[in-house]
Every structure is written in C-alpha cells, then in structure tokens.
PDB file of C-alpha atoms in Angstrom:
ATOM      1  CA  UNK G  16      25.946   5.118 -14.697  1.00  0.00           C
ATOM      2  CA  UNK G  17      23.356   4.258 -12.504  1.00  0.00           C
ATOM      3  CA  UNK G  18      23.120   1.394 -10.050  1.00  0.00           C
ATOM      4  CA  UNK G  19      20.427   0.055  -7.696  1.00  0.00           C
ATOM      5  CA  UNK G  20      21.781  -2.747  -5.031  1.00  0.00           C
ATOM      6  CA  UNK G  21      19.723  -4.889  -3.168  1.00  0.00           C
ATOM      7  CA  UNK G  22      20.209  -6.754  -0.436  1.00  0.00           C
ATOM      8  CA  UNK G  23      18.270  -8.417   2.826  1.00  0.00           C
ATOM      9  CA  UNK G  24      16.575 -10.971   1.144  1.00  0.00           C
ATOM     10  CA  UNK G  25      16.263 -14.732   2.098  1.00  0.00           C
ATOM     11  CA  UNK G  26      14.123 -17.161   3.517  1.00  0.00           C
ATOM     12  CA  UNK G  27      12.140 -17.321   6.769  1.00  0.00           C
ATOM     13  CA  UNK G  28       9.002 -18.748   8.810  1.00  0.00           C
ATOM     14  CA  UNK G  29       5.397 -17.116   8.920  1.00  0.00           C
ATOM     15  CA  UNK G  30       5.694 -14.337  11.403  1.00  0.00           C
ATOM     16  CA  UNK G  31       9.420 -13.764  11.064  1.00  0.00           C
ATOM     17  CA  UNK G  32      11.198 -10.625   9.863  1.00  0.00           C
ATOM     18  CA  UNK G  33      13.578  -9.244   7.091  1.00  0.00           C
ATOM     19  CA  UNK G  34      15.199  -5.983   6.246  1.00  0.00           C
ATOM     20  CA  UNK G  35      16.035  -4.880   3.069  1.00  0.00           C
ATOM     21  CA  UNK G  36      17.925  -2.512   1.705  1.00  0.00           C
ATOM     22  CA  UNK G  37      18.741  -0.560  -1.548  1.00  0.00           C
ATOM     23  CA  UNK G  38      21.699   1.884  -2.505  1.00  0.00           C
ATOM     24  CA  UNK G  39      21.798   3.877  -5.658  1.00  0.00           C
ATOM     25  CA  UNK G  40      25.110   4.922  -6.699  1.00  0.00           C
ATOM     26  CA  UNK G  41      26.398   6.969 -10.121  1.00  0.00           C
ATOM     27  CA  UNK G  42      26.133   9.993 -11.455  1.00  0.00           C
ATOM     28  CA  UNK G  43      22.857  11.446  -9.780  1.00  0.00           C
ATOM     29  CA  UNK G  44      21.194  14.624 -10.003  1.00  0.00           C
ATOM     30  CA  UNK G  45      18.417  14.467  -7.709  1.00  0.00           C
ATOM     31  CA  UNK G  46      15.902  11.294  -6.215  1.00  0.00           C
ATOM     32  CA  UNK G  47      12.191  11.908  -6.879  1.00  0.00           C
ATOM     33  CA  UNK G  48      11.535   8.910  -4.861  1.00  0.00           C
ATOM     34  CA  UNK G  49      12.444   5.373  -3.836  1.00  0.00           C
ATOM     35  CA  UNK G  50      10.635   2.177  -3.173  1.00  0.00           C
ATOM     36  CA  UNK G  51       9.950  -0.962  -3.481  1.00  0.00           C
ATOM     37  CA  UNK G  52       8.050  -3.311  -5.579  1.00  0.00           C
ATOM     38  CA  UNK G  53       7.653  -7.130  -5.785  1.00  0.00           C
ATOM     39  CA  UNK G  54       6.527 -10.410  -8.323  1.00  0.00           C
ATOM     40  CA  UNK G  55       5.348 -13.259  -7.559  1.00  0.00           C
ATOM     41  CA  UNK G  56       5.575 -15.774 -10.055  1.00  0.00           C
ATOM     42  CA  UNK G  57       2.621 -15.993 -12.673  1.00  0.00           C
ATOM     43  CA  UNK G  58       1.172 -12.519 -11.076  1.00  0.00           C
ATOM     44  CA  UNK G  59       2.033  -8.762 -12.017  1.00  0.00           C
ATOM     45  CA  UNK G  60       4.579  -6.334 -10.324  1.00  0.00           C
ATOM     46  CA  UNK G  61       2.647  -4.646  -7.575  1.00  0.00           C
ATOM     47  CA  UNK G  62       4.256  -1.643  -5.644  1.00  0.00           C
ATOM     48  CA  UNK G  63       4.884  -2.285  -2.153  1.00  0.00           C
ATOM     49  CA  UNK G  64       5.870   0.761  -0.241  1.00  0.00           C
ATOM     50  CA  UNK G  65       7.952   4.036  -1.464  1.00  0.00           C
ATOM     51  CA  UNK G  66       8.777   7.390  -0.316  1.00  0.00           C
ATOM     52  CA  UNK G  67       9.560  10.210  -1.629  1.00  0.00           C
ATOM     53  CA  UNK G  68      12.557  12.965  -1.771  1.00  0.00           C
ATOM     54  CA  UNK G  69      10.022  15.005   1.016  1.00  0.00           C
ATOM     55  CA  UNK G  70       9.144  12.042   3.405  1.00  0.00           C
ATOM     56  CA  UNK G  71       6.031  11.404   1.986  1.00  0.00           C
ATOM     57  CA  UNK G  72       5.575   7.276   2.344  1.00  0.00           C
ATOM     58  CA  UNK G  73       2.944   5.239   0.561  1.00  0.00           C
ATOM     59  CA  UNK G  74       2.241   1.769   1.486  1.00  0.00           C
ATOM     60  CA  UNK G  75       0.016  -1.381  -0.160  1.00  0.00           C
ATOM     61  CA  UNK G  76      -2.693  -2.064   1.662  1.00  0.00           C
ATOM     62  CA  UNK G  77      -2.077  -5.905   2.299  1.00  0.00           C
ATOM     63  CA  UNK G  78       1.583  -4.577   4.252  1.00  0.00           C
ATOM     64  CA  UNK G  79       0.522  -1.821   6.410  1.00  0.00           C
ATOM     65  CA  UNK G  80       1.373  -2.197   9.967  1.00  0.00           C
ATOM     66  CA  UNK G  81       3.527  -4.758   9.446  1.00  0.00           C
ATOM     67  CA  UNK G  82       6.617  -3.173   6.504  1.00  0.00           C
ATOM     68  CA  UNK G  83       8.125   0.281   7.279  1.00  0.00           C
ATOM     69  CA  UNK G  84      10.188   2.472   4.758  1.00  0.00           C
ATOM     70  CA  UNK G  85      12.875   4.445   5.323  1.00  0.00           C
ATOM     71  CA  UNK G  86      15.692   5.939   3.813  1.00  0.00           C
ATOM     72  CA  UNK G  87      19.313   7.747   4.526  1.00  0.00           C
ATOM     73  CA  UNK G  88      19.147  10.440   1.914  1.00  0.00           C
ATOM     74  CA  UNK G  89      22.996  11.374   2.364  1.00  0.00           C
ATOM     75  CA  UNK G  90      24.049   7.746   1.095  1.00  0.00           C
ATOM     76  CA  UNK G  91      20.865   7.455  -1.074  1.00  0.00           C
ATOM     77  CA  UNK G  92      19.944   4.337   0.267  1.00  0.00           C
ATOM     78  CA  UNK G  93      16.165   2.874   0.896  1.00  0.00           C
ATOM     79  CA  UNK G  94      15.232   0.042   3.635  1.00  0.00           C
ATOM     80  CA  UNK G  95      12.078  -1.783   4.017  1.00  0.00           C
ATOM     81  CA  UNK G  96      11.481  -3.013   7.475  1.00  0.00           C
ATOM     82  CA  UNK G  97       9.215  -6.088   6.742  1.00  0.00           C
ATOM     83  CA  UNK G  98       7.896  -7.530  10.181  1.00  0.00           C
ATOM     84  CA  UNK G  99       5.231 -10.358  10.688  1.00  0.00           C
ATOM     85  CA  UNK G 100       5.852 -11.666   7.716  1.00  0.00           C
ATOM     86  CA  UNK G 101       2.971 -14.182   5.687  1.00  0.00           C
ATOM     87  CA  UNK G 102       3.431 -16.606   3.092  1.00  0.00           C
ATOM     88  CA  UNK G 103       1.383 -14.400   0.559  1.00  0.00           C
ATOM     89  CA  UNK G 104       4.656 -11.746   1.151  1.00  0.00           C
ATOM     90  CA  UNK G 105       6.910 -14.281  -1.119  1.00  0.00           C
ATOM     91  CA  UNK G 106       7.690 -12.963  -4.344  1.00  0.00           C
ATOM     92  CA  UNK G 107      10.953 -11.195  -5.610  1.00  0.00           C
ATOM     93  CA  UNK G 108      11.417  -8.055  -4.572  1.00  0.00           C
ATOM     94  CA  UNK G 109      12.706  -4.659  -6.593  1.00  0.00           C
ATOM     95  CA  UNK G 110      14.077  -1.551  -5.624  1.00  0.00           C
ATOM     96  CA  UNK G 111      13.062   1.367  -7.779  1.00  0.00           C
ATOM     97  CA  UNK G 112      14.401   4.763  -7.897  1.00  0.00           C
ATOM     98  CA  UNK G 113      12.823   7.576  -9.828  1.00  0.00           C
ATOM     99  CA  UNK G 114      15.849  10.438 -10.665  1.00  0.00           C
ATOM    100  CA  UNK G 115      17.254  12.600 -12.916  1.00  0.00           C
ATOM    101  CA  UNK G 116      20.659  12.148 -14.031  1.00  0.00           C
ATOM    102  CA  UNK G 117      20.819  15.140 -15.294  1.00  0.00           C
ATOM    103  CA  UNK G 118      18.804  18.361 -14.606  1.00  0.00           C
ATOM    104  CA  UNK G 119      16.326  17.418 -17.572  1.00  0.00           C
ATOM    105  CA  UNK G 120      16.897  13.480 -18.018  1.00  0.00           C
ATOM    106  CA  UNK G 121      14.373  11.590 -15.461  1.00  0.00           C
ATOM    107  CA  UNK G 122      14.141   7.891 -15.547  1.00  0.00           C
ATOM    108  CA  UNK G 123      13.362   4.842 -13.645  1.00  0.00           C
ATOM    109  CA  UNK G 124      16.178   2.538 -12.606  1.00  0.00           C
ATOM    110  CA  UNK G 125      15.789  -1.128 -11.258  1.00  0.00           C
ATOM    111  CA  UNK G 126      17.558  -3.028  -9.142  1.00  0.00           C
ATOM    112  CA  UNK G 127      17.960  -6.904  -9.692  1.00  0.00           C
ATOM    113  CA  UNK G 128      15.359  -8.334  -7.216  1.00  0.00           C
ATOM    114  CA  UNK G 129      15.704 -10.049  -4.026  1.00  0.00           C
ATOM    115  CA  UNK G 130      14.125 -13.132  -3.207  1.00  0.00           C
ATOM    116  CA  UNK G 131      11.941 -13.278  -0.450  1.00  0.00           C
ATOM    117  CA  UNK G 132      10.826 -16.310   0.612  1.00  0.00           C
ATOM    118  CA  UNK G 133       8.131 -17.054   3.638  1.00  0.00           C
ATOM    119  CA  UNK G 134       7.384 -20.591   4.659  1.00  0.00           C
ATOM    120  CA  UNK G 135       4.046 -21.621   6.251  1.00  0.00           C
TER     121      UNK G 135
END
C-alpha cells in the first residue's frame, strides 16, 4: 500500500548540484522519519541524511555543509539538497521512510534508488 518515489537523480561535474526528492503515498498512519541513504557499488548502504517527524535532522559526516534535508510534511515528501558535489558522492541513492501503517504496524519502506553520478 505503500510507495516511496524518487526522483532528482542524474549525472553531473565535481562541484555541481542535484536535488532529490521522495514522496510516500498509501495508506499511512503516521512518519517516524525520512531520509536518505546511498550504495556504491562493492561497498555497504551508508545513511546519508534523515529527519525526523519533529525536525530533528542528522547528517553523515563526509556531507555536512554541503547536502541539506528537508521535507513538506502535508504531501509527505523528503528532498535532499546536495550542493558541491565530489566524485566520492556517486553511488545510488534510497529514500527510506520509517511509519506505521497502522496504529501498531511500523515498518521500513524503500524506494527504488536513484543514480547519482559525479564526474571528476
């Protein structure tokens, strides 16, 4: 019932800039949180940045300063802002949402990845 879309992605030059963005649709209860994670090939998921139902961001260390999340809780939609982009950013990128469907049912729900792409 749940769906996470994802969009933004492509390919661009060292210090360029993409924005991506995520909208969860379907039966939902309630958002714990948002975010985003990415892969790059041979290496494990790694969370990048998320935020939670209160505001509350979190951020990976290698993107601070330069990615920004936000989100429009009325159409349940994330965005990361990623600016100053490096070659070491390209990997494919996943939306995750935390929420219940239900008042007691909580699960995590994945979006298809984006691929982001950074030339040197």
């Amino acid at each position: 019932q749940v769906q996470l879309v994802e969009s933004g992605g492509g390919l661009v030059q060292a210090g360029g800039s993409l924005r991506l963005s995520c909208a969860a649709s379907g039966i939902i209860f309630s958002i714990n949180s948002m975010g985003w994670y990415r892969q790059a090939p041979g290496k494990q998921r790694e969370l990048v940045a998320d935020i939670t139902s209160g505001g509350s961001t979190n951020y990976a260390d290698s993107v601070k300063g330069r990615f920004t999340i936000s989100r429009d809780s009325a159409k349940n939609t994330v965005y990361l802002q990623m600016n100053s982009l490096k070659p070491e950013d390209t990997a494919v990128y996943y939306c995750n949402a935390q929420l219940r469907t239900t008042m007691v049912w909580l699960d995590d729900y994945w979006g298809q990845g984006t691929q982001v792409t950074v030339s040197s």
